[in-house]
Amino acid sequence: MAEDVPTDPAGKRRPPQAFLRDATVTDPDLREQFDREWPDCWAETADLLEWDEPYETVLEDDDAPFYRWFVGGRLNAAENCVDRHVDAGRKNQVALRWEGKRGERRSYTYHDLHREGQAVAAALRDLGVEEDDVVTIYLPTVPELPITMLACARIGALHNVVFAGFSPDALVDRMEGTNSSVLVTCDGYFREGTAIGQKRKADAARTSLSESIPTVVVDRLGASHETQLGENQYDYGTLVERFTGREVPPVSRAATDPLFQIHTSGTTGKPERMTHATGGYLAGTTWTTRSVFDLSPGDTYWCTADIGWITGHSYVVYGPLSRGATVVLAEGTLRYADRNRTWNLIERNGVEVFYTTPGLIRTFRKWGTEYPEAHDLSSIRLLGTVGEPIGPDTWDWYYEHVGDEECPIVDTWWQTETGSVLLSTLPGVDEMKPGAVGPPLPGIEAAVVDEHGRELPPGEPGYLTITRPWPSMLVPHDDDRYWLLAEYWEEFSDRRADTWRYFTGDRAVVDEDGYVTVIGRDDDVVTLGNRRLGTAELEAAITAVDGVTEAAAVAGGTDDTELYVFATAERDQPEDDELRAAIRDVVAERVGEFARPAAVVFTPELPETHTGKTMYRVLEGIVDEEPLEESTLLRNPAIVGELSTVWERSD
Ligand code: WTA
């Protein structure tokens, strides 16, 4: 089984001519040049930023693997994302174009971001926030979210954005874990037609933390909530009014000073805190926004990720704003919305670069081509995807029906820990191979290794490691050095030789051209009796069955010796025994008779985290008939009840 490679990438595709005409990065020798000049090559990324003081050393490695980038340099992230565009004569260019759940629209120019950002920064200071303090932001997709992030950056405070859908308990954990001194939230927001009481959740968290934590409340629902403000609670609008006009010069931060903290959205549910450093992170996100997403000042761009996750931090806020783009922000989900919403948004705003997840593309595909076809999507010139393997079929659909075969697709591999994209094609240089993310970007070096850390030849799946440091890498903070070492660095490094390899936690395979195909997380395994099976390989075999779109396999039954498969199908309700039989056969064939599934359960959706990763724990709970409590860690908690019912019926 381990030898099975899930995708044999279909035909190569050249970058479309239409795109090449105006592509920003077209130099075929860029990788070689970076290799030749490494690590000084990274100066090219730092040159995209405005520095208060130039750095002295590109890379300092005497405390490896805790590398320090652009040492001696000083800069401010908000100045780079806002002030420099205002100074460059682009103050009236739209920076944020927001569309609310109820059809509301608001635009903010770079001048608006500058004005309101300073007011919020002054207000935070007035509430006692000092440099290096942590501010927790618990907001849905409203413009006040990026504005508050940038206000923190302006005064050198760290933001800690907590996904708005999380429960009060999850908020408490994340506030405690970061030692937050101020909270920014809102009265509520709309989800699937109902108003969610966000402030009520925040208040519940404050009760277990400390009522005295100053809390700023954004008015989203429109009803006056002024009267409901308790002690140490302040209305955002009133604060902005009071502090507008106050000048708050950006605080000059060392490149190695932390910019923010964020928690990974791992399927284990345990929040893991990451810290990113100002200079390296901003250089990495800005450079990849330019070279991978091909964004130049004034381009219109839409990334559908929630700002609460790293994709939103790097590619909704910091990367695109640092490049001076116009960023589209859409409140609410696209998956349960009107099926035309995504395409309407692209059409209305003239979106040029569109970045989303394979999960969402699969949903669009299921809905049918009539929705994208009913819209003029000709403004798009580049498409991106992130978060999980896309697979050649979904890739083809995206290429054909959204990109009209004229837009390159960048399948970007990266992680919360890596801060910015590390593996991807350069759209103006590289051929694309549907299903493979592509080679490492210039300056990045990756290796697929066996359990002893030996590099594997092309075609052999193994563990994906990154073998050289990169600017936007995770940095230590407070007391997490030992944890970071154990979690990411020890497994494949040779400490005595001072050779460090970062372990991504993913399994992957490289082909003869150096293109990487990501298989999936290494920790997603099914143990069937005493055999360990990689879920990713298993699921790839199942989804290769015609008509099956997604699959997840878990063990159950006596001593966990039986395999259970949950699958979604192209058609909505397949009462299709043929499809079930085909799935059973393919598993028995690829893995062995012992693994022939005891049951195949069709479901409209698999339980997922908010970033689209399958929650195996939930499926195991269903098979063991001990369903997990409904959880805000899930994007689609309602599916748990539904699945339990289907499960009972399937007996
Ligand atoms: C997975 C999201 C396949 C991978 C930016 C990684 C991908 C994890 C891809 C990080 C891709 C990300 N193809 N798998 N293009 N991009 N992944 O921290 O397993 O939410 O380790 O960061 O997502 O998820 P995270």
XYZ file of C-alpha atoms and ligand atoms in Angstrom:
676
model
C 0.000 0.000 0.000
C 2.721 2.409 0.965
C 4.069 2.123 -2.550
C 0.830 3.382 -4.032
C 1.142 6.871 -5.317
C -2.286 8.432 -5.418
C -1.923 10.620 -8.413
C -0.035 10.184 -11.535
C -0.294 13.765 -12.632
C -2.021 13.972 -15.962
C -0.582 15.881 -18.876
C 1.617 18.881 -18.239
C 0.196 22.278 -19.052
C 2.196 25.253 -20.183
C 1.416 28.646 -18.674
C -1.292 30.134 -20.946
C -0.061 32.745 -23.437
C -2.685 35.241 -22.317
C -1.127 35.194 -18.865
C 2.498 35.289 -19.963
C 2.088 38.606 -21.774
C 1.890 40.557 -18.502
C 3.337 38.148 -15.951
C 5.558 39.764 -13.322
C 8.038 36.932 -12.842
C 9.162 35.204 -16.030
C 12.837 34.566 -15.422
C 13.458 30.832 -15.947
C 16.788 31.081 -14.095
C 15.388 32.453 -10.881
C 15.779 29.182 -8.964
C 19.382 28.839 -10.074
C 20.080 32.428 -9.208
C 18.635 31.980 -5.709
C 20.685 28.820 -5.228
C 23.862 30.514 -6.374
C 23.393 33.476 -4.074
C 21.784 31.725 -1.119
C 21.166 33.105 1.504
C 21.850 36.578 0.126
C 19.203 35.917 -2.535
C 16.617 36.669 0.112
C 17.672 40.294 -0.019
C 15.474 40.417 -3.126
C 12.426 39.703 -0.969
C 13.403 42.249 1.669
C 13.831 44.840 -1.086
C 10.074 44.726 -1.650
C 9.640 46.318 1.776
C 10.127 49.740 3.244
C 12.730 49.627 6.031
C 13.313 52.220 8.754
C 16.809 50.868 9.165
C 18.522 48.446 6.796
C 19.416 45.010 8.138
C 23.040 44.013 8.654
C 22.785 40.245 8.189
C 20.359 38.391 5.960
C 20.436 35.189 7.985
C 21.887 34.463 11.384
C 22.140 30.759 12.149
C 24.200 30.543 15.342
C 21.096 29.518 17.315
C 19.799 27.053 14.694
C 17.113 25.895 14.192
C 15.939 29.177 15.644
C 17.159 31.152 12.682
C 17.000 34.935 12.711
C 16.294 36.836 9.505
C 17.275 40.358 8.458
C 19.039 40.973 11.736
C 19.635 44.604 12.601
C 16.847 45.812 10.319
C 13.860 47.761 11.567
C 10.451 48.217 9.998
C 6.757 48.396 10.716
C 4.227 46.089 9.056
C 1.348 48.601 9.089
C 3.569 51.215 7.514
C 4.333 48.703 4.761
C 0.700 47.716 4.263
C -0.838 51.186 4.486
C 1.317 54.297 4.904
C 3.703 53.633 2.049
C 0.835 53.367 -0.441
C -0.631 56.620 0.841
C 2.797 58.240 0.467
C 3.176 56.815 -3.033
C 0.132 58.726 -4.242
C -2.318 55.822 -4.062
C -4.296 57.085 -1.115
C -7.580 57.072 -3.026
C -7.154 53.571 -4.341
C -9.595 51.104 -2.821
C -7.810 48.793 -0.380
C -10.770 46.777 0.919
C -14.018 46.041 -0.836
C -16.357 44.394 1.650
C -19.636 42.673 0.903
C -21.790 41.772 3.878
C -24.047 38.818 4.352
C -27.120 40.952 3.721
C -25.854 42.513 0.537
C -24.318 45.553 2.251
C -21.236 47.000 0.586
C -18.470 49.155 1.981
C -15.186 50.248 0.452
C -12.111 51.520 2.247
C -9.372 53.365 0.421
C -5.781 53.236 1.653
C -6.444 56.703 3.062
C -9.400 55.300 5.041
C -7.239 52.477 6.392
C -4.647 55.036 7.423
C -7.155 57.277 9.198
C -9.175 54.585 10.950
C -6.080 52.511 11.681
C -4.489 55.401 13.544
C -7.700 56.057 15.481
C -7.914 52.403 16.558
C -4.209 52.376 17.414
C -4.682 55.480 19.594
C -7.726 53.906 21.245
C -5.845 50.688 22.012
C -3.047 52.694 23.571
C -5.581 54.599 25.613
C -6.876 51.259 26.894
C -3.387 50.473 28.109
C -1.968 48.413 25.246
C 1.810 48.720 25.068
C 4.400 47.433 22.654
C 4.612 43.604 22.773
C 1.257 43.223 24.523
C -1.188 40.818 22.919
C -4.636 41.887 21.698
C -7.159 39.142 20.992
C -9.489 39.822 18.072
C -12.702 37.782 17.928
C -14.448 39.096 14.846
C -16.122 37.680 11.740
C -15.240 38.967 8.251
C -15.810 42.685 8.738
C -13.393 45.452 7.673
C -12.769 46.240 11.339
C -10.879 42.935 11.589
C -7.952 43.764 9.254
C -8.064 47.377 10.450
C -7.591 46.270 14.065
C -4.828 43.830 13.097
C -2.972 46.650 11.374
C -3.644 49.000 14.307
C -1.904 46.468 16.566
C 1.000 46.220 14.146
C 1.251 50.012 14.062
C 1.908 50.211 17.811
C 4.015 47.057 17.960
C 1.381 45.022 19.791
C 0.790 41.405 18.733
C -2.627 40.347 17.532
C -4.115 37.005 18.280
C -7.082 36.477 15.983
C -9.529 33.832 17.161
C -11.965 32.394 14.627
C -15.359 34.041 15.240
C -17.244 30.744 15.211
C -15.296 29.304 18.144
C -16.950 28.806 21.521
C -16.273 30.878 24.658
C -14.104 28.022 25.992
C -11.935 28.023 22.896
C -11.634 31.802 23.218
C -10.601 31.482 26.868
C -7.880 28.930 25.996
C -6.452 31.139 23.298
C -6.565 34.297 25.371
C -4.912 32.598 28.314
C -2.325 30.945 26.122
C -1.267 34.300 24.738
C -1.711 36.330 27.902
C -3.962 38.800 26.102
C -4.605 42.142 27.696
C -7.426 43.469 25.488
C -10.276 41.880 23.528
C -11.893 43.234 20.368
C -15.210 41.668 19.351
C -18.635 42.653 17.989
C -22.261 42.590 19.064
C -23.088 39.739 16.710
C -23.186 38.693 13.084
C -25.357 36.871 10.641
C -24.899 33.230 9.789
C -27.306 31.286 7.620
C -29.999 33.853 8.256
C -29.705 33.894 12.034
C -27.939 36.429 14.203
C -25.119 34.972 16.277
C -24.624 36.666 19.649
C -20.893 37.220 19.491
C -20.772 39.580 22.452
C -22.679 37.080 24.551
C -19.958 34.512 23.808
C -17.236 37.065 24.542
C -18.942 37.987 27.812
C -19.069 34.323 28.811
C -15.334 34.081 28.190
C -14.693 37.245 30.184
C -16.543 35.750 33.122
C -14.012 32.943 33.308
C -11.031 35.185 32.528
C -11.445 38.557 34.086
C -14.267 41.036 33.798
C -11.715 43.785 33.889
C -10.221 42.939 30.490
C -10.921 46.013 28.370
C -13.197 45.004 25.512
C -13.955 46.898 22.346
C -17.254 46.037 20.647
C -17.835 46.609 16.938
C -21.426 47.329 15.940
C -22.249 44.808 13.225
C -25.925 44.104 13.722
C -26.912 47.719 13.452
C -29.017 47.733 16.594
C -27.690 50.097 19.219
C -25.773 48.079 21.724
C -24.343 51.090 23.533
C -26.667 50.537 26.471
C -25.595 46.909 26.821
C -21.958 47.752 27.328
C -20.742 46.696 30.746
C -17.801 47.865 32.748
C -14.572 48.131 30.740
C -16.483 47.685 27.499
C -16.267 50.282 24.750
C -18.065 50.914 21.509
C -15.668 50.723 18.549
C -17.419 53.492 16.612
C -17.360 55.873 19.556
C -13.662 55.210 20.115
C -12.875 55.784 16.443
C -14.783 59.048 16.526
C -12.985 60.164 19.640
C -9.510 59.352 18.353
C -9.842 60.278 14.690
C -7.260 62.861 13.805
C -4.769 61.570 16.343
C -1.455 60.872 14.672
C 0.085 57.568 15.646
C 3.424 57.129 13.900
C 4.259 53.475 13.225
C 6.522 52.021 15.902
C 9.820 50.864 14.479
C 10.151 47.139 15.200
C 13.216 44.964 14.930
C 12.856 42.524 12.026
C 13.058 39.709 14.563
C 10.354 41.158 16.847
C 7.122 39.174 16.814
C 4.275 40.459 14.646
C 1.453 38.172 15.777
C 0.415 34.900 17.286
C -2.008 32.460 15.746
C -3.262 28.993 16.553
C -3.133 26.091 14.147
C -6.434 24.542 13.224
C -5.233 20.959 13.601
C -7.637 18.048 13.603
C -6.550 17.058 17.098
C -8.443 20.049 18.438
C -5.547 21.065 20.654
C -4.744 24.709 19.932
C -1.102 25.120 19.099
C 0.277 28.618 19.287
C 2.588 29.889 16.555
C 4.510 33.132 16.438
C 5.760 34.961 13.357
C 8.463 37.623 13.211
C 7.917 41.016 11.578
C 10.664 41.183 8.920
C 10.874 37.607 7.692
C 7.131 37.072 7.680
C 6.417 40.261 5.776
C 9.219 39.602 3.292
C 7.984 36.048 2.682
C 4.325 36.956 2.256
C 5.048 40.011 0.110
C 7.450 38.170 -2.182
C 5.131 35.197 -2.705
C 2.153 37.504 -3.262
C 4.174 39.042 -6.062
C 5.800 35.968 -7.550
C 3.173 33.260 -6.981
C -0.050 35.296 -7.103
C 1.405 37.812 -9.550
C -0.132 40.745 -7.668
C 0.936 44.285 -8.430
C -0.357 47.527 -6.927
C -3.929 48.179 -7.987
C -4.812 44.584 -8.906
C -8.103 43.234 -7.597
C -7.780 40.074 -5.610
C -10.031 37.728 -3.649
C -8.968 34.976 -1.281
C -11.943 33.182 0.247
C -10.144 32.106 3.439
C -11.361 33.349 6.792
C -8.950 35.904 8.234
C -8.866 33.842 11.445
C -6.576 31.292 9.754
C -3.058 31.714 8.472
C -4.235 31.888 4.843
C -6.281 34.924 5.773
C -3.415 36.529 7.695
C -0.877 36.039 4.920
C -3.002 36.283 1.779
C -6.016 38.401 2.721
C -4.229 40.935 4.892
C -0.421 41.187 4.917
C 0.700 39.984 1.468
C -1.883 41.720 -0.725
C -1.980 44.962 1.275
C 1.790 45.129 1.362
C 1.657 44.815 -2.453
C -0.927 47.619 -2.623
C -3.712 45.505 -4.097
C -7.480 45.937 -3.822
C -8.721 43.128 -1.595
C -12.254 41.729 -1.751
C -13.729 40.587 1.574
C -16.933 38.558 1.682
C -18.779 37.954 4.919
C -20.418 34.580 5.467
C -19.887 31.217 3.875
C -19.986 30.629 0.160
C -20.919 27.007 0.516
C -24.387 27.509 1.921
C -25.019 30.726 0.061
C -26.916 31.389 -3.114
C -25.092 29.330 -5.756
C -24.383 32.419 -7.771
C -22.828 34.402 -4.927
C -19.183 33.540 -5.634
C -19.481 34.251 -9.355
C -21.493 37.428 -8.760
C -18.773 38.669 -6.457
C -16.063 37.979 -9.014
C -18.040 39.582 -11.813
C -19.146 42.655 -9.889
C -15.685 43.384 -8.512
C -13.648 42.429 -11.558
C -11.562 39.978 -9.536
C -8.273 39.249 -11.299
C -6.752 36.703 -8.946
C -8.923 34.179 -7.104
C -7.602 31.919 -4.339
C -9.674 29.223 -2.661
C -9.708 25.613 -1.426
C -10.240 22.277 -3.180
C -13.220 21.663 -0.855
C -15.032 24.708 -2.138
C -14.158 23.919 -5.751
C -15.589 20.421 -5.279
C -18.816 21.973 -4.007
C -18.975 24.266 -7.050
C -18.378 21.300 -9.280
C -21.199 19.361 -7.679
C -23.576 22.277 -8.152
C -22.842 22.288 -11.861
C -21.220 24.357 -14.548
C -24.358 26.400 -15.195
C -23.525 28.757 -12.310
C -20.052 29.893 -13.384
C -21.183 29.811 -17.006
C -23.946 32.304 -16.324
C -21.344 34.944 -15.382
C -18.649 36.958 -17.059
C -15.505 35.722 -15.332
C -13.127 37.117 -17.929
C -11.516 39.465 -15.401
C -9.753 36.472 -13.808
C -6.183 35.892 -14.930
C -4.818 33.601 -12.209
C -6.336 30.942 -9.963
C -4.976 29.495 -6.747
C -5.749 26.656 -4.384
C -4.540 25.664 -0.913
C -5.173 23.463 2.098
C -5.464 19.893 0.819
C -4.647 17.908 -2.302
C -6.862 19.045 -5.172
C -6.630 15.933 -7.369
C -6.435 16.085 -11.187
C -10.217 15.967 -11.834
C -11.073 18.916 -9.635
C -8.014 20.717 -10.998
C -9.291 20.222 -14.559
C -12.752 21.456 -13.650
C -11.319 24.605 -12.054
C -9.031 25.200 -15.036
C -11.776 24.755 -17.590
C -14.902 26.192 -15.996
C -13.502 28.997 -13.871
C -10.320 29.843 -15.747
C -11.609 29.172 -19.264
C -8.253 27.466 -19.961
C -6.560 30.850 -20.000
C -5.507 31.175 -16.367
C -2.678 29.307 -14.692
C -3.529 27.528 -11.450
C -1.077 27.786 -8.584
C -1.526 24.837 -6.221
C 0.217 26.321 -3.207
C 1.573 24.138 -0.425
C 2.329 25.727 2.922
C 1.344 25.720 6.603
C 0.563 27.965 9.561
C 4.150 27.265 10.617
C 5.737 28.210 7.296
C 3.964 31.593 7.161
C 4.001 31.779 3.382
C 3.902 29.482 0.348
C 6.954 27.198 0.021
C 6.000 24.805 -2.774
C 4.246 25.990 -5.907
C 4.811 26.582 -9.564
C 5.789 30.091 -10.571
C 2.868 30.862 -12.869
C 4.880 32.784 -15.438
C 7.714 30.253 -15.562
C 6.731 26.677 -14.775
C 4.620 24.068 -16.449
C 1.706 22.869 -14.358
C 0.961 19.256 -13.532
C -2.590 18.774 -12.287
C -2.493 17.086 -8.883
C 1.121 17.991 -8.075
C 1.748 21.203 -6.158
C 4.954 21.843 -8.045
C 8.604 22.309 -7.195
C 9.934 24.259 -4.219
C 9.907 28.007 -4.826
C 13.231 29.763 -5.478
C 15.398 29.572 -2.364
C 13.402 26.722 -0.839
C 14.797 23.213 -0.632
C 12.634 20.218 0.174
C 13.367 16.505 0.459
C 11.152 13.461 0.754
C 12.828 11.071 3.193
C 12.270 7.659 4.754
C 11.869 7.086 8.489
C 15.656 7.290 8.964
C 15.823 10.612 7.204
C 17.411 9.187 4.038
C 16.373 10.965 0.885
C 14.116 8.827 -1.298
C 14.365 8.565 -5.067
C 11.597 9.993 -7.293
C 8.368 8.004 -7.140
C 8.823 6.738 -3.596
C 6.471 8.266 -1.045
C 7.847 9.391 2.294
C 8.015 12.268 4.723
C 8.143 15.810 3.426
C 10.937 17.852 4.991
C 12.286 21.339 4.321
C 16.047 21.335 4.375
C 16.957 25.012 4.430
C 15.526 27.833 6.512
C 13.207 30.418 4.910
C 12.354 33.980 5.985
C 8.701 33.560 7.066
C 9.427 30.570 9.270
C 7.981 29.923 12.725
C 9.924 31.587 15.551
C 10.161 30.748 19.242
C 8.301 32.836 21.787
C 8.160 32.711 25.568
C 8.807 29.155 26.619
C 7.985 27.181 23.481
C 11.520 26.378 22.253
C 11.527 22.807 23.524
C 8.110 22.134 22.154
C 9.061 23.515 18.733
C 12.232 21.428 18.701
C 10.391 18.257 19.580
C 7.472 18.884 17.274
C 9.227 20.074 14.127
C 13.006 19.791 14.240
C 14.224 16.727 16.072
C 12.803 13.906 14.009
C 14.926 14.312 10.883
C 17.799 16.551 11.953
C 21.317 15.623 12.846
C 21.879 17.754 15.871
C 25.501 16.888 16.333
C 26.340 17.805 12.768
C 24.195 20.927 13.175
C 22.164 19.981 10.099
C 18.573 20.938 10.527
C 15.585 19.615 8.705
C 12.103 20.889 9.340
C 9.490 18.115 9.404
C 6.204 19.231 7.882
C 4.121 16.348 9.245
C 3.041 15.595 5.663
C 3.658 12.638 3.388
C 4.573 13.343 -0.200
C 6.271 12.022 -3.303
C 8.597 13.747 -5.752
C 8.736 13.036 -9.493
C 11.673 13.113 -11.914
C 11.161 16.824 -12.561
C 11.242 17.662 -8.861
C 7.483 18.262 -8.678
C 6.021 17.361 -5.298
C 2.667 15.644 -4.903
C 1.373 15.989 -1.359
C -0.360 12.850 -0.121
C -1.658 14.090 3.222
C -0.924 14.361 6.919
C 1.316 11.666 8.316
C -0.705 11.431 11.522
C -3.902 10.541 9.674
C -3.550 6.767 9.773
C -6.024 3.966 10.321
C -4.803 1.136 12.470
C -6.682 -1.959 11.409
C -5.903 -4.674 13.894
C -2.151 -4.216 13.950
C -1.719 -2.857 10.420
C -1.181 0.837 9.877
C -2.731 2.202 6.709
C -2.235 5.732 5.466
C -5.689 7.260 5.155
C -4.517 9.512 2.348
C -3.486 6.641 0.086
C -6.626 4.724 0.924
C -8.844 7.677 0.232
C -7.102 8.464 -3.012
C -7.891 4.932 -4.184
C -11.546 5.369 -3.195
C -12.026 8.761 -4.774
C -10.559 7.384 -7.980
C -13.815 5.389 -8.284
C -16.044 7.181 -10.772
C -18.811 9.098 -9.023
C -17.070 9.403 -5.644
C -15.876 12.868 -4.669
C -14.556 12.569 -1.116
C -13.833 9.708 1.255
C -12.603 9.003 4.758
C -11.831 5.653 6.307
C -11.768 4.733 10.003
C -11.401 1.530 11.976
C -14.128 0.105 14.201
C -15.832 -3.065 15.293
C -14.314 -5.649 17.632
C -10.763 -4.562 18.478
C -10.867 -2.096 15.633
C -10.402 -4.778 13.008
C -13.017 -3.547 10.577
C -12.741 -0.725 8.123
C -15.585 1.738 7.648
C -15.729 4.122 4.746
C -17.600 7.410 4.650
C -17.951 8.919 1.210
C -19.580 11.766 -0.637
C -20.817 11.168 -4.151
C -21.226 13.304 -7.220
C -24.963 12.836 -7.147
C -26.711 13.981 -4.004
C -28.324 10.824 -2.643
C -26.776 7.723 -4.107
C -28.753 4.756 -2.949
C -26.345 3.075 -5.191
C -25.245 -0.390 -4.251
C -23.064 -0.569 -7.317
C -21.028 2.379 -6.101
C -20.735 0.773 -2.664
C -19.554 -2.477 -4.207
C -17.021 -0.637 -6.368
C -15.596 1.069 -3.282
C -15.367 -2.212 -1.365
C -13.637 -3.866 -4.298
C -11.108 -1.137 -4.837
C -10.063 -1.215 -1.181
C -9.826 -5.007 -1.126
C -7.820 -4.905 -4.330
C -5.402 -2.157 -3.333
C -4.925 -3.046 0.338
C -6.033 -6.646 0.743
C -9.141 -8.629 1.605
C -8.606 -8.029 5.317
C -9.430 -4.390 4.703
C -12.626 -4.938 2.676
C -14.911 -2.287 4.241
C -17.551 -3.586 6.626
C -19.762 -0.695 5.560
C -19.743 2.173 3.117
C -21.806 5.118 4.302
C -22.754 7.924 1.935
C -23.051 11.370 3.405
C -23.635 14.789 1.864
C -20.490 16.059 3.620
C -17.643 14.785 5.748
C -17.152 16.446 9.138
C -14.438 19.051 8.646
C -12.437 21.636 10.505
C -13.012 25.208 9.477
C -10.112 24.926 7.074
C -11.490 21.867 5.346
C -9.577 19.046 7.014
C -11.438 15.813 7.733
C -12.131 15.274 11.448
C -11.456 11.571 11.878
C -12.242 11.780 15.593
C -15.854 12.548 14.772
C -16.164 9.592 12.392
C -14.566 7.274 14.938
C -17.103 8.494 17.489
C -19.933 7.604 15.131
C -18.584 4.138 14.393
C -18.092 3.499 18.115
C -21.579 4.874 18.719
C -20.193 7.421 21.110
C -20.728 10.569 19.071
C -18.591 13.516 20.077
C -20.410 16.534 21.410
C -21.264 19.130 18.812
C -18.217 21.202 18.501
C -17.366 24.665 17.293
C -14.138 23.146 16.028
C -16.184 21.823 13.111
C -17.158 23.835 10.089
C -20.293 21.734 9.718
C -21.323 20.494 13.196
C -24.858 19.660 12.010
C -23.455 16.806 9.970
C -22.645 14.869 13.157
C -26.294 14.287 14.036
C -27.148 13.533 10.445
C -24.339 11.019 10.153
C -25.345 9.246 13.350
C -28.848 8.776 11.918
C -27.522 7.460 8.614
C -25.176 5.218 10.554
C -27.979 3.691 12.610
C -29.973 3.070 9.460
C -27.012 1.427 7.751
C -26.882 -1.363 10.327
C -2.194 20.755 3.889
C -2.836 26.143 5.417
C -2.045 19.527 -0.364
C -0.940 20.048 4.348
C -2.029 27.073 4.521
C -0.350 21.034 5.336
C -1.960 20.996 1.401
C -1.580 21.593 5.999
C -1.764 22.075 0.508
C -1.376 22.963 6.605
C -1.756 21.793 -0.894
C -1.751 22.836 2.544
N -1.883 20.495 -1.277
N -2.094 19.728 0.959
N -1.630 22.744 -1.824
N -1.638 23.205 1.253
N -1.953 21.508 2.654
O -1.648 25.054 8.803
O -1.292 18.835 4.993
O -4.064 25.222 8.021
O 0.520 20.432 6.269
O -2.147 25.942 6.595
O -2.549 21.645 4.937
O -2.589 23.508 7.073
P -2.645 24.954 7.714
